[in-house]
Coordinates of C-alpha atoms (C1' of nucleotides) in Angstrom, one line a residue:
Chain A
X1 CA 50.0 191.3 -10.5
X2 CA 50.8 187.5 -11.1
X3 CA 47.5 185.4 -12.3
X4 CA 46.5 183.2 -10.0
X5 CA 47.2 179.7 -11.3
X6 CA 44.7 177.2 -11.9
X7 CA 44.5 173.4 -13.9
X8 CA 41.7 172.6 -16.6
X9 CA 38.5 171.5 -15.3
X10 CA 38.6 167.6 -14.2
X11 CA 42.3 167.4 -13.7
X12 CA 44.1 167.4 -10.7
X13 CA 47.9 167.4 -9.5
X14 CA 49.5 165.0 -6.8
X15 CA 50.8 165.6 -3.7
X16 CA 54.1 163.2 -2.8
X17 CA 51.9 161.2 -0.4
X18 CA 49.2 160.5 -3.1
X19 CA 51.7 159.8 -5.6
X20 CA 52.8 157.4 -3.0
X21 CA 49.5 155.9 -2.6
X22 CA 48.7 155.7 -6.6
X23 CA 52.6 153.7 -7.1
X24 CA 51.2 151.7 -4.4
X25 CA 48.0 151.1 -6.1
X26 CA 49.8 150.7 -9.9
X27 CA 52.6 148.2 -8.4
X28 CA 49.9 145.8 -7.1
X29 CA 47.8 145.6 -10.3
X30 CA 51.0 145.6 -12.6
X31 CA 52.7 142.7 -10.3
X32 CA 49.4 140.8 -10.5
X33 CA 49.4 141.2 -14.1
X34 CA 52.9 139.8 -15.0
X35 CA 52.1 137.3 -12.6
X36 CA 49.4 135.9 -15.2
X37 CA 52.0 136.4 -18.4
X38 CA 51.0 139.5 -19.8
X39 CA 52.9 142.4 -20.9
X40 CA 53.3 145.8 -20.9
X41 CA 52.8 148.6 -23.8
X42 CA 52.4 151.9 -24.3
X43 CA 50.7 154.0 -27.2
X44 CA 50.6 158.1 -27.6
X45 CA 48.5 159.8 -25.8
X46 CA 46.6 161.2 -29.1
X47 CA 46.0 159.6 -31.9
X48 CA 43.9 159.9 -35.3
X49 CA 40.6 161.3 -34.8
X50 CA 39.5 158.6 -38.2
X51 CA 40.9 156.3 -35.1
X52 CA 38.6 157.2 -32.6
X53 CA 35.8 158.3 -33.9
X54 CA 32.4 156.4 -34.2
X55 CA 34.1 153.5 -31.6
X56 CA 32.1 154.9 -28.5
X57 CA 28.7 155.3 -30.1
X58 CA 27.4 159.3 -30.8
X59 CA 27.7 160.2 -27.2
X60 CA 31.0 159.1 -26.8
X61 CA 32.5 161.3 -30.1
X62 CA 30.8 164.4 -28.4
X63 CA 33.1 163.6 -25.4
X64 CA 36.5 163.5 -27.4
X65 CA 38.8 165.9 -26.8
X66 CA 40.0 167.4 -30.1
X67 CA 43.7 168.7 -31.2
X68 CA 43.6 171.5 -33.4
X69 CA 46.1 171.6 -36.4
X70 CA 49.2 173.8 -35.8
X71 CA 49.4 176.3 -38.4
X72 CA 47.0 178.3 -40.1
X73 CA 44.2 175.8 -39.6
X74 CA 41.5 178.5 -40.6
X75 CA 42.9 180.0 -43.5
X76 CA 42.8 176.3 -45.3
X77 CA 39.2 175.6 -43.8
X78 CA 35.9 175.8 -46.4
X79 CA 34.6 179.0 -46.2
X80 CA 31.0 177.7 -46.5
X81 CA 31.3 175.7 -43.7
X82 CA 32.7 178.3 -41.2
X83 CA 30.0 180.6 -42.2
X84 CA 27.3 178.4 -41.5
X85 CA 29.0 177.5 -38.3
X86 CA 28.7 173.8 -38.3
X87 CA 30.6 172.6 -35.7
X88 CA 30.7 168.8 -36.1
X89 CA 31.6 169.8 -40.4
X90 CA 34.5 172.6 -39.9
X91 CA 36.1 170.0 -36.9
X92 CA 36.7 167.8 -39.5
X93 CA 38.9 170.6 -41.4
X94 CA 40.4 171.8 -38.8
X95 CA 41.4 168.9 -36.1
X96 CA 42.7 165.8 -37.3
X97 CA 44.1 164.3 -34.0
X98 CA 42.0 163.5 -30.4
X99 CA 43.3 162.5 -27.1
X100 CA 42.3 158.8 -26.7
X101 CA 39.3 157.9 -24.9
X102 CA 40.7 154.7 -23.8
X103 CA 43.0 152.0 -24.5
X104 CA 40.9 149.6 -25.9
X105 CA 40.7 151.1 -29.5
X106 CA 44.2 152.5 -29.2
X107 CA 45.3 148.6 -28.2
X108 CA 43.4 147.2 -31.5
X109 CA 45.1 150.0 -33.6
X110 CA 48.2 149.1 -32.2
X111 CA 47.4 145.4 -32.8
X112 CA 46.2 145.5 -36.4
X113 CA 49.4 148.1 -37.2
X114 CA 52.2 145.5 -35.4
X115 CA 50.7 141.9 -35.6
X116 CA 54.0 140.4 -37.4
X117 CA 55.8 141.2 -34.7
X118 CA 53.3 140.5 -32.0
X119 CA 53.2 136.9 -30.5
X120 CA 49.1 135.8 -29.9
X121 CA 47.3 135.7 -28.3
X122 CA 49.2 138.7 -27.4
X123 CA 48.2 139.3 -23.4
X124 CA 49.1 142.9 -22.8
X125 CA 49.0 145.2 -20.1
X126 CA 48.7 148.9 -20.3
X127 CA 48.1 151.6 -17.8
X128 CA 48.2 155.0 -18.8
X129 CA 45.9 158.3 -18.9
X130 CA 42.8 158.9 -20.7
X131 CA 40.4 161.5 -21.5
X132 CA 37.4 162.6 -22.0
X133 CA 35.3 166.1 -21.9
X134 CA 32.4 165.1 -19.6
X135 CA 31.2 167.1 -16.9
X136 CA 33.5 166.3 -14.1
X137 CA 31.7 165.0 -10.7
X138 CA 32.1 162.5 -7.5
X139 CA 34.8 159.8 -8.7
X140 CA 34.4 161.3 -12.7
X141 CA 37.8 163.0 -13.7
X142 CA 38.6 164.4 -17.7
X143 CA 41.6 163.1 -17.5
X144 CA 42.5 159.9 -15.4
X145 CA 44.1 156.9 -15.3
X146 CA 43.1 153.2 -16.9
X147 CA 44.9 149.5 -16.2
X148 CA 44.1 147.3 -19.0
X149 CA 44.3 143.6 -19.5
X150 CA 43.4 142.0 -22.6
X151 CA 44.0 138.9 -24.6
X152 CA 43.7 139.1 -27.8
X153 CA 43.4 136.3 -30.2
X154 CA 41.4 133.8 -28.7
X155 CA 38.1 132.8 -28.5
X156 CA 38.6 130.9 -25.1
X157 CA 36.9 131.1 -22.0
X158 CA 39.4 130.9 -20.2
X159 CA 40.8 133.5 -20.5
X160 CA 37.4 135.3 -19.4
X161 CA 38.0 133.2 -16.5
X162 CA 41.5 134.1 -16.0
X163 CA 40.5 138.2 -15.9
X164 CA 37.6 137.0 -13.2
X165 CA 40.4 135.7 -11.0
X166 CA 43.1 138.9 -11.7
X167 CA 40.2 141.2 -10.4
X168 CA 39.2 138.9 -7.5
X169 CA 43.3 139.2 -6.6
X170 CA 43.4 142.7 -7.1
X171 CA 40.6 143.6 -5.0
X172 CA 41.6 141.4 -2.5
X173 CA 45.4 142.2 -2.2
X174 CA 44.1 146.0 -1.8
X175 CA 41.9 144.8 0.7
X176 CA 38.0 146.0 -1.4
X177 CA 35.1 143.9 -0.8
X178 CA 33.6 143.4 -4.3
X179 CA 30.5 141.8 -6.5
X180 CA 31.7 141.0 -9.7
X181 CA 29.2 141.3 -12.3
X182 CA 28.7 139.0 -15.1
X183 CA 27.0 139.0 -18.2
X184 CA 26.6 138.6 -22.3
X185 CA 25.3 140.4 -24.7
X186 CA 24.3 137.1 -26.6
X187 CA 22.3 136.7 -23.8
X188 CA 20.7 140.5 -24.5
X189 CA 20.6 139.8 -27.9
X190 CA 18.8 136.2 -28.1
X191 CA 16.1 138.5 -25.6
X192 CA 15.8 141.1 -28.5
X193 CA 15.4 138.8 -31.1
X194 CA 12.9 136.9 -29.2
X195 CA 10.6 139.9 -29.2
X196 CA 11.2 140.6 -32.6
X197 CA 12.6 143.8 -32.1
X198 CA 16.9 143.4 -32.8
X199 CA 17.3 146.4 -33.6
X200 CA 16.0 148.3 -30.8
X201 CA 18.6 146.0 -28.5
X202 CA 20.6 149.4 -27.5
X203 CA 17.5 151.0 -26.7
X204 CA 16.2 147.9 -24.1
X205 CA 20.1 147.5 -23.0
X206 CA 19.7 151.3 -21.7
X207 CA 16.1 151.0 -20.1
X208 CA 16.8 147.7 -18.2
X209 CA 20.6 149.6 -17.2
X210 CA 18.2 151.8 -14.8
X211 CA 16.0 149.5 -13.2
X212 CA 17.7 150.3 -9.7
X213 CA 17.6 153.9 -10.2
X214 CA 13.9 154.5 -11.8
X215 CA 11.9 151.6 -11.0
X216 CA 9.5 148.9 -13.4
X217 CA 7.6 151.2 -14.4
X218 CA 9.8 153.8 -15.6
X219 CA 11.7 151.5 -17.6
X220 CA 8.5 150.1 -19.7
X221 CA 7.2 154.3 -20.0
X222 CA 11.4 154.4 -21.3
X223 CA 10.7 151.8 -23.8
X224 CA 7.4 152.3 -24.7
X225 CA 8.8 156.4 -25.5
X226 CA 11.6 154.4 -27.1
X227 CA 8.9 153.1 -30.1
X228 CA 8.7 149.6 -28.5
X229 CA 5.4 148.2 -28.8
X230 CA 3.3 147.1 -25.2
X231 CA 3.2 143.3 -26.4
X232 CA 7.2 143.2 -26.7
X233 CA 7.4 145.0 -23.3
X234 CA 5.0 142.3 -22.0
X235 CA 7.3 139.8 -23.5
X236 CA 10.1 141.5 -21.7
X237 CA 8.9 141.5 -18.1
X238 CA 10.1 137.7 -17.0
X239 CA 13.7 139.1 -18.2
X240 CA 13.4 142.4 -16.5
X241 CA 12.1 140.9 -13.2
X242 CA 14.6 137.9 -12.9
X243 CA 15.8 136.9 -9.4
X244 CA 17.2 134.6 -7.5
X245 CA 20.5 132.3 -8.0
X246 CA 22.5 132.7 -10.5
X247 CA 21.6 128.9 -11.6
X248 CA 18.2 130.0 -10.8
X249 CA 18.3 132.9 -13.3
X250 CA 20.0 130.6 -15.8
X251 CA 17.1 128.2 -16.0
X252 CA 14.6 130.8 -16.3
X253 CA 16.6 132.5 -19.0
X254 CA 16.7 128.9 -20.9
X255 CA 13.0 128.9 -20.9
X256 CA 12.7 132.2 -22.4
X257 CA 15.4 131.9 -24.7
X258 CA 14.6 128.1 -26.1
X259 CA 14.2 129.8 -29.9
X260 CA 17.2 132.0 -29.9
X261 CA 20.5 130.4 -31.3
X262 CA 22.1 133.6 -29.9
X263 CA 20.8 133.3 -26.6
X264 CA 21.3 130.0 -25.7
X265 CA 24.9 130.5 -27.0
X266 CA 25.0 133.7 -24.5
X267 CA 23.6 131.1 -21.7
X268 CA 26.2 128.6 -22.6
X269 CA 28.9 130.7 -22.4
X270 CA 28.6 132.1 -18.9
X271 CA 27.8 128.9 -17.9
X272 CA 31.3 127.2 -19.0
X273 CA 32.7 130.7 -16.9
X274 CA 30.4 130.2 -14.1
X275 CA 32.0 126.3 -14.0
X276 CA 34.9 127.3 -14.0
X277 CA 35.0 129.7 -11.3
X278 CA 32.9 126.8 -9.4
X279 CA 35.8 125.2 -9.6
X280 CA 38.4 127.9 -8.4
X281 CA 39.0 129.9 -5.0
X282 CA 38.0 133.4 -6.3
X283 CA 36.3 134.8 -3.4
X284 CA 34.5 137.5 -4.8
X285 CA 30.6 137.4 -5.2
X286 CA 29.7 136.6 -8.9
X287 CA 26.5 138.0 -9.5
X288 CA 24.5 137.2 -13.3
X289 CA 23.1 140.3 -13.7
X290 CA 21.1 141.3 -16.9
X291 CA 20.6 145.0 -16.1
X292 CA 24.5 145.4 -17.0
X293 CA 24.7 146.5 -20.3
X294 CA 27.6 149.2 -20.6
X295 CA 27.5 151.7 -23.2
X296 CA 30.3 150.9 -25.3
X297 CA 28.6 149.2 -28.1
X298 CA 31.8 147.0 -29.7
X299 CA 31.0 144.1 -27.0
X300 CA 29.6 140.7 -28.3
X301 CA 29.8 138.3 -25.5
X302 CA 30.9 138.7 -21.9
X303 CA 30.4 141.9 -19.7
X304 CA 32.1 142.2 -16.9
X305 CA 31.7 145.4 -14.4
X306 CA 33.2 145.4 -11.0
X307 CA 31.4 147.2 -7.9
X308 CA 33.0 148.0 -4.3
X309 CA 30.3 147.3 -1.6
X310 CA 31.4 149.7 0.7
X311 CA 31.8 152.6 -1.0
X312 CA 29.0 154.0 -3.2
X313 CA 31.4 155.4 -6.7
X314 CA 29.9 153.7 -9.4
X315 CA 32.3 151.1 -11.1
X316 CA 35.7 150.4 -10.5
X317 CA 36.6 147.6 -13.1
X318 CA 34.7 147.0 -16.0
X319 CA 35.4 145.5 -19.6
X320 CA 34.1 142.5 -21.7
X321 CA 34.7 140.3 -24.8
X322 CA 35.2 142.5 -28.7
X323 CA 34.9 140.1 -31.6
X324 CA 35.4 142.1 -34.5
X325 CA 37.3 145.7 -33.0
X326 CA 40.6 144.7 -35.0
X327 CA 38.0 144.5 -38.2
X328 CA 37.2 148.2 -38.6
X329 CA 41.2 148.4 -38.8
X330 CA 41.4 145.8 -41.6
X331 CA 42.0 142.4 -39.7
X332 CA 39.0 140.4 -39.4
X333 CA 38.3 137.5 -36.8
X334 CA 40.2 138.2 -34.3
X335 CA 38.8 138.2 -30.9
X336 CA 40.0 139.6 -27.8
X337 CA 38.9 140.2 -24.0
X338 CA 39.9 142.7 -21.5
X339 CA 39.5 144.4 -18.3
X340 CA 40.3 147.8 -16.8
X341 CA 40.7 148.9 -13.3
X342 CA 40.0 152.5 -13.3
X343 CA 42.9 153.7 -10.8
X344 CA 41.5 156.9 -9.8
X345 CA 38.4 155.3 -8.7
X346 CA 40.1 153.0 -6.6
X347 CA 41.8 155.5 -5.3
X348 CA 38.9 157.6 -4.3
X349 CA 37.7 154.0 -2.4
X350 CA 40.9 153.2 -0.5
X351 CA 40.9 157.1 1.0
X352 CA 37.2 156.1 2.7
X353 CA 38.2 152.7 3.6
X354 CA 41.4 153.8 5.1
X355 CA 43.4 150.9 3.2
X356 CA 46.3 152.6 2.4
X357 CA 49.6 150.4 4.2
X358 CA 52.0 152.6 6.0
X359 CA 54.6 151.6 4.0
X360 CA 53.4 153.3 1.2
X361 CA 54.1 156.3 3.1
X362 CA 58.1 155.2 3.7
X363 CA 60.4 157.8 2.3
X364 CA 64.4 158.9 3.9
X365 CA 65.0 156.8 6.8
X366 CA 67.9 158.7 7.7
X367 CA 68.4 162.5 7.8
X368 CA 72.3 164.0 7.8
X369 CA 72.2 167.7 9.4
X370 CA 74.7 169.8 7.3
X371 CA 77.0 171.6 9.7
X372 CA 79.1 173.3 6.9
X373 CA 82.2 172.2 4.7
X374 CA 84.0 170.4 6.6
X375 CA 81.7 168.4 8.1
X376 CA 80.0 167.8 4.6
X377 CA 83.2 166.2 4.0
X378 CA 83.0 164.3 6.6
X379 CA 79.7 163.1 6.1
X380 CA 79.2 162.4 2.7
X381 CA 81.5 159.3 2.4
X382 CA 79.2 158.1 5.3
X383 CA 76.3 158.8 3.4
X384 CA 77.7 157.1 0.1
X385 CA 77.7 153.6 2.3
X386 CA 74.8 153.7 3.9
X387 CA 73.3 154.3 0.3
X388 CA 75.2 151.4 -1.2
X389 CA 73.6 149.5 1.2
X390 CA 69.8 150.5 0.2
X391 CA 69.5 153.0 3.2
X392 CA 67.4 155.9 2.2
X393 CA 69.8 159.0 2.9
X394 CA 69.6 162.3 2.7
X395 CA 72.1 165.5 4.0
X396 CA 70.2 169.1 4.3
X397 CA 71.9 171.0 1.0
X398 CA 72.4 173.8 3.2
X399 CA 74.5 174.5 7.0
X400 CA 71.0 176.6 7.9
X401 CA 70.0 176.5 11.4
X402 CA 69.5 173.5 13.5
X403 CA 66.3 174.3 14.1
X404 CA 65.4 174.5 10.4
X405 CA 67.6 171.3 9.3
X406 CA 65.5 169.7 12.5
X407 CA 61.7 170.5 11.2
X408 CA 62.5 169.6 7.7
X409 CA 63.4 165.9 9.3
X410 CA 60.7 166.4 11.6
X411 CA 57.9 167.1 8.4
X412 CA 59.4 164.2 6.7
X413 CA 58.7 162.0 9.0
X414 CA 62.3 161.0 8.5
X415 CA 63.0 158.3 11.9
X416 CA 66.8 158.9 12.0
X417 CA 68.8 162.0 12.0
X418 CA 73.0 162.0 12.0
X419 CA 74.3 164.3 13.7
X420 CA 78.4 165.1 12.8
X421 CA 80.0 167.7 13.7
X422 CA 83.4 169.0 15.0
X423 CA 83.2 166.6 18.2
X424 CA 81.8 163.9 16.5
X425 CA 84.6 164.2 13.6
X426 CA 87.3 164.0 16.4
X427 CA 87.1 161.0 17.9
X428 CA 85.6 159.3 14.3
X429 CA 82.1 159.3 16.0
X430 CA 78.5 160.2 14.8
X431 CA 75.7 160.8 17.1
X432 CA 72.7 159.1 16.4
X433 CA 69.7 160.3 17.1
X434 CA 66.0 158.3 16.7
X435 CA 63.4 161.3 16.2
X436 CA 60.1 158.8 17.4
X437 CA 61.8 158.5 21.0
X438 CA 64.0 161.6 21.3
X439 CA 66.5 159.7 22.5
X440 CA 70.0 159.7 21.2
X441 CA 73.5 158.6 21.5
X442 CA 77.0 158.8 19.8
X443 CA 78.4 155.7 18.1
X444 CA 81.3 155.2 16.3
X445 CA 80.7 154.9 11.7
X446 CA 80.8 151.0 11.6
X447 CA 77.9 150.8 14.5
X448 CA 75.7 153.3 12.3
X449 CA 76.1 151.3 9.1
X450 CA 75.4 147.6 11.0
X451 CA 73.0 149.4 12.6
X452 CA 69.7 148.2 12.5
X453 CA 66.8 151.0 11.3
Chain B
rG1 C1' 24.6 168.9 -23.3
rU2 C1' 20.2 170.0 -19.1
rG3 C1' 19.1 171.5 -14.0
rG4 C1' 20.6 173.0 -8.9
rA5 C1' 24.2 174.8 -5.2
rU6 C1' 29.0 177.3 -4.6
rG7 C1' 33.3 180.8 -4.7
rU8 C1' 36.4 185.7 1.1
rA9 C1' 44.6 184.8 2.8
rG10 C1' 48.4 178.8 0.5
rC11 C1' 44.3 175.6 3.2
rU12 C1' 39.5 175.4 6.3
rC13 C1' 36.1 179.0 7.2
rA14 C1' 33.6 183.7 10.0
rG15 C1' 32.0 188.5 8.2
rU16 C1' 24.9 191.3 11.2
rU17 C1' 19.0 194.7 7.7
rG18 C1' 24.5 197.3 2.3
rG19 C1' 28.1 201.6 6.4
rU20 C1' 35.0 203.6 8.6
rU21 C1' 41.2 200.4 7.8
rA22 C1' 37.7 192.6 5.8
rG23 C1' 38.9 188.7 10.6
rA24 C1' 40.1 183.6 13.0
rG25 C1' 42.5 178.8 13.0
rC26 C1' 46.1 176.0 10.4
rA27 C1' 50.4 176.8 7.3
rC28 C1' 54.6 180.2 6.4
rU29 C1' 58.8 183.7 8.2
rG30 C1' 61.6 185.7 12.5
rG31 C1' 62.4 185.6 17.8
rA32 C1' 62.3 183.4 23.1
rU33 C1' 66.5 178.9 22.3
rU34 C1' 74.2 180.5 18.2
rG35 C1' 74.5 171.7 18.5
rU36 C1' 68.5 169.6 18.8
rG37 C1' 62.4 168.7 15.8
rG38 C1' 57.4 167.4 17.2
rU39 C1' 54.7 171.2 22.9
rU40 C1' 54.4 176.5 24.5
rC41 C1' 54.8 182.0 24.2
rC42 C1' 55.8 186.6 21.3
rA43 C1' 56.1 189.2 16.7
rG44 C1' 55.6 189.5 11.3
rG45 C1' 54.4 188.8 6.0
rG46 C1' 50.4 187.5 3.1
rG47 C1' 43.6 189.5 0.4
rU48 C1' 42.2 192.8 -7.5
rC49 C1' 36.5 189.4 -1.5
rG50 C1' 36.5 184.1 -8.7
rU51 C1' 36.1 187.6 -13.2
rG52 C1' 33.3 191.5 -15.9
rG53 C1' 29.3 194.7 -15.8
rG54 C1' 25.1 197.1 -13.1
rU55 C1' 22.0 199.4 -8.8
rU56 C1' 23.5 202.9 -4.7
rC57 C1' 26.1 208.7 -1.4
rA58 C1' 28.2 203.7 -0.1
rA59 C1' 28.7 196.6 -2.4
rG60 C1' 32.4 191.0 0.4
rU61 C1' 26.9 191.8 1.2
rC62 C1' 21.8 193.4 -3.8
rC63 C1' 21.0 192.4 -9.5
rC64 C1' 22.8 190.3 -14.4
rA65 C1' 26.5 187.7 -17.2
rU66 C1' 30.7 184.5 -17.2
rC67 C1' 34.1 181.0 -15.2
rU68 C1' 35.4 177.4 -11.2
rU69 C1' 34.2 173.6 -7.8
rC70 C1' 30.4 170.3 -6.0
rC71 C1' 25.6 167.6 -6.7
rA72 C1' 21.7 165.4 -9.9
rC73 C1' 20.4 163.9 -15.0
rC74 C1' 22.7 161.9 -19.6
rC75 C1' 26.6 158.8 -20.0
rC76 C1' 30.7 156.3 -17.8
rA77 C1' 36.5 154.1 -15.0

RNA sequence: GUGGAUGUAGCUCAGUUGGUUAGAGCACUGGAUUGUGGUUCCAGGGGUCGUGGGUUCAAGUCCCAUCUUCCACCCCA
């Protein structure tokens, strides 16, 4: 008895019409892309586990997928350790590669490895599978797809600017209604140091990250369990609490932030974005919003996480400015910024909105039924122009059954089927026939390849 | 990693307080129709009831374990 065939947890496969729908979704980011000079590249899917771990903070190492060694990867391993049964200790012995997490860390690898050869800043583009061993749910895959953009090598504004406006095309080319959140961990920073407590910034970035889900009060119980003493809270309620305009929150934040170099540098740096997308058409809603932290701890200024308004999935674009993620590779001060539009996710949102075009649907427009040798013959010469001349063509491999040659046209929702057989082939003819209407008739070979489909 | 729900044909599901040979729709194959699809009618193939154990005279149905999928938490695209 065969075994019923199954995929890993969190993967899926693709039917033609999704695959048709995810080119549609990849062609539109990767022509926006060029469009604003940046490149494309492509790294391995696995690479060093000394390259990827510690990058994503504890909780993201615990959600690397590990390679084991080929070979006889026990025999060499420390007996000690296997008998005590460390897990974290014998990995290290016995896996020395990972399947990346991302493309970020890959990308500064791969920048740090080939920076002679490299033009900066080097804008690159990459879109490719990533994975990660989390407990799949709604809209959370193990393995699915990212589209990066970063620019690396510059400390300009612009170019946070310039990612603003590639998501506000994206999302409006694919027809998603958006709020683009802003903000900068200076900002969160200049806030910590304020209360006196820097070190604890991950712990307050996480607790304000919830307000919306568990409420005020929940968040100060968080920070208070967190070791974060009630004055500090106190200190931390204007911050939590801020409203209004995003000039409004700006002012407010100035107040707060008057001794903090770092802050007011945060504060100044979203303002020189917030000018210049004053300044531009982006029609997205730009929301400053303080509660966006994101768990990748390598960010140092801008944070940038994308939300659809229509459909509830949690982010679909997210990414920010990394000072120093080239450094841990051995090449210090250089800068970059980047986005990434998580594909699946976007996918997932244009199935509810309906915004898949039609035309990412199109496949053969015409359909030759196969009548047997000879009128293969005749056909396929037929076949070979209409192809030359970027008509999608196709001839049934086999002389089955009308009927059969009929429904397989019929399921591919192909619009035009030739028929050609011995009456046709007599008087030089093919018979036509349009599949939406029914309605057919028999023209002569020039007529079908002028003809209009 | 923690908690909850779930699993019956390729797909969507029905299956009574445990009781004979587990059903339907869709899909598939053949025929009505040997050069005409999408409609209709007829016939047919396809099931270790997720997997492994247990209770029972008897388990798709009850119990335990395990896996899958989904949902929430953690975290995140």
């Amino acid at each position: 008895m065969a075994q019923k065939p199954s995929i890993p947890k969190g993967t899926r496969d693709f039917l033609p019409v999704e695959m048709l729908n995810r080119e549609y979704i990849f062609d539109t980011i990767k022509s926006i892309f060029r469009k604003y000079g940046f490149l494309p590249i492509e790294t391995p899917a696995m690479e060093n586990l000394s390259t990827l771990l510690g990058k994503y903070g504890e909780e993201g190492d615990k959600l690397l997928f590990k390679i084991l060694n080929s070979g006889d990867f026990l025999a060499k391993a420390d007996e000690k350790l296997l008998a005590e049964k460390n897990s974290i200790k014998i990995t290290n012995q016995i896996s020395e590669k990972g399947l990346r997490y991302d493309l970020t860390v890959p990308f500064a690898r791969y920048v740090v490895q080939h920076r002679n050869d490299l033009v900066f800043p080097f804008k690159r583009y990459q879109i490719q599978p990533v994975w990660r061993a989390d407990r799949p749910q709604k809209g959370r895959y193990r393995e699915f797809f990212q589209c990066d953009v970063d620019v690396i090598g510059s400390n300009s504004l612009l170019n946070e600017f310039e990612l603003i406006q590639i998501i506000d095309e994206v999302f409006n080319v694919l027809k998603i209604n958006t709020v683009i959140k802003l903000n900068n961990r200076k900002i969160l920073s200049g806030i910590a140091e304020i209360i006196g407590h820097a070190d604890k910034i991950i712990d307050i970035t996480v607790a304000i990250d919830k307000l919306d889900k568990i409420g005020l009060e929940n968040v100060n119980k968080e920070l208070l369990a967190n070791g974060l003493p009630q004055e500090a809270i106190n200190q931390l309620q204007p911050v939590i609490g801020l409203k209004g305009s995003n000039d409004e929150k700006i002012t407010q934040l100035k107040k707060v932030l008057k001794d903090s170099e770092v802050g007011l540098k945060g504060i100044d740096e979203i303002e020189t974005v917030l000018e210049y997308l004053k300044t531009s058409d982006v029609k997205a809603e730009i929301e400053l919003d303080l509660t966006l932290a994101r768990g990748l701890n390598y960010y140092t200024g801008a944070i940038i996480e994308v939300k659809a308004k229509d459909v509830q999935i949690g982010s679909i674009c997210g990414g920010g400015r990394y000072d120093d993620l080239t450094g841990i590779f051995g090449l210090k001060d250089v800068s970059g910024v980047g986005v990434s539009f998580g594909a699946d996710r976007i996918y997932d949102v244009l199935v509810q909105t309906n915004g898949f075009p039609e035309t990412a649907m199109n496949s053969t427009q015409v359909f030759f039924v196969n009548f047997g040798k000879r009128e293969e013959l005749y056909c396929l010469s037929i076949i070979e122009k209409l192809r030359s001349r970027g008509v999608k063509t196709e001839i049934y491999p086999e002389p089955t059954k009308m009927k059969k040659q009929m429904n397989y046209a019929n399921k591919k929702q192909i619009p035009f089927v030739v028929l050609a057989g011995e009456n046709e082939i007599e008087n030089q003819k093919v018979t036509l026939k349009n599949m939406e209407t029914g309605e057919q008739k028999t023209i002569g070979v020039d007529e079908l390849l002028n003809f209009d489909l």
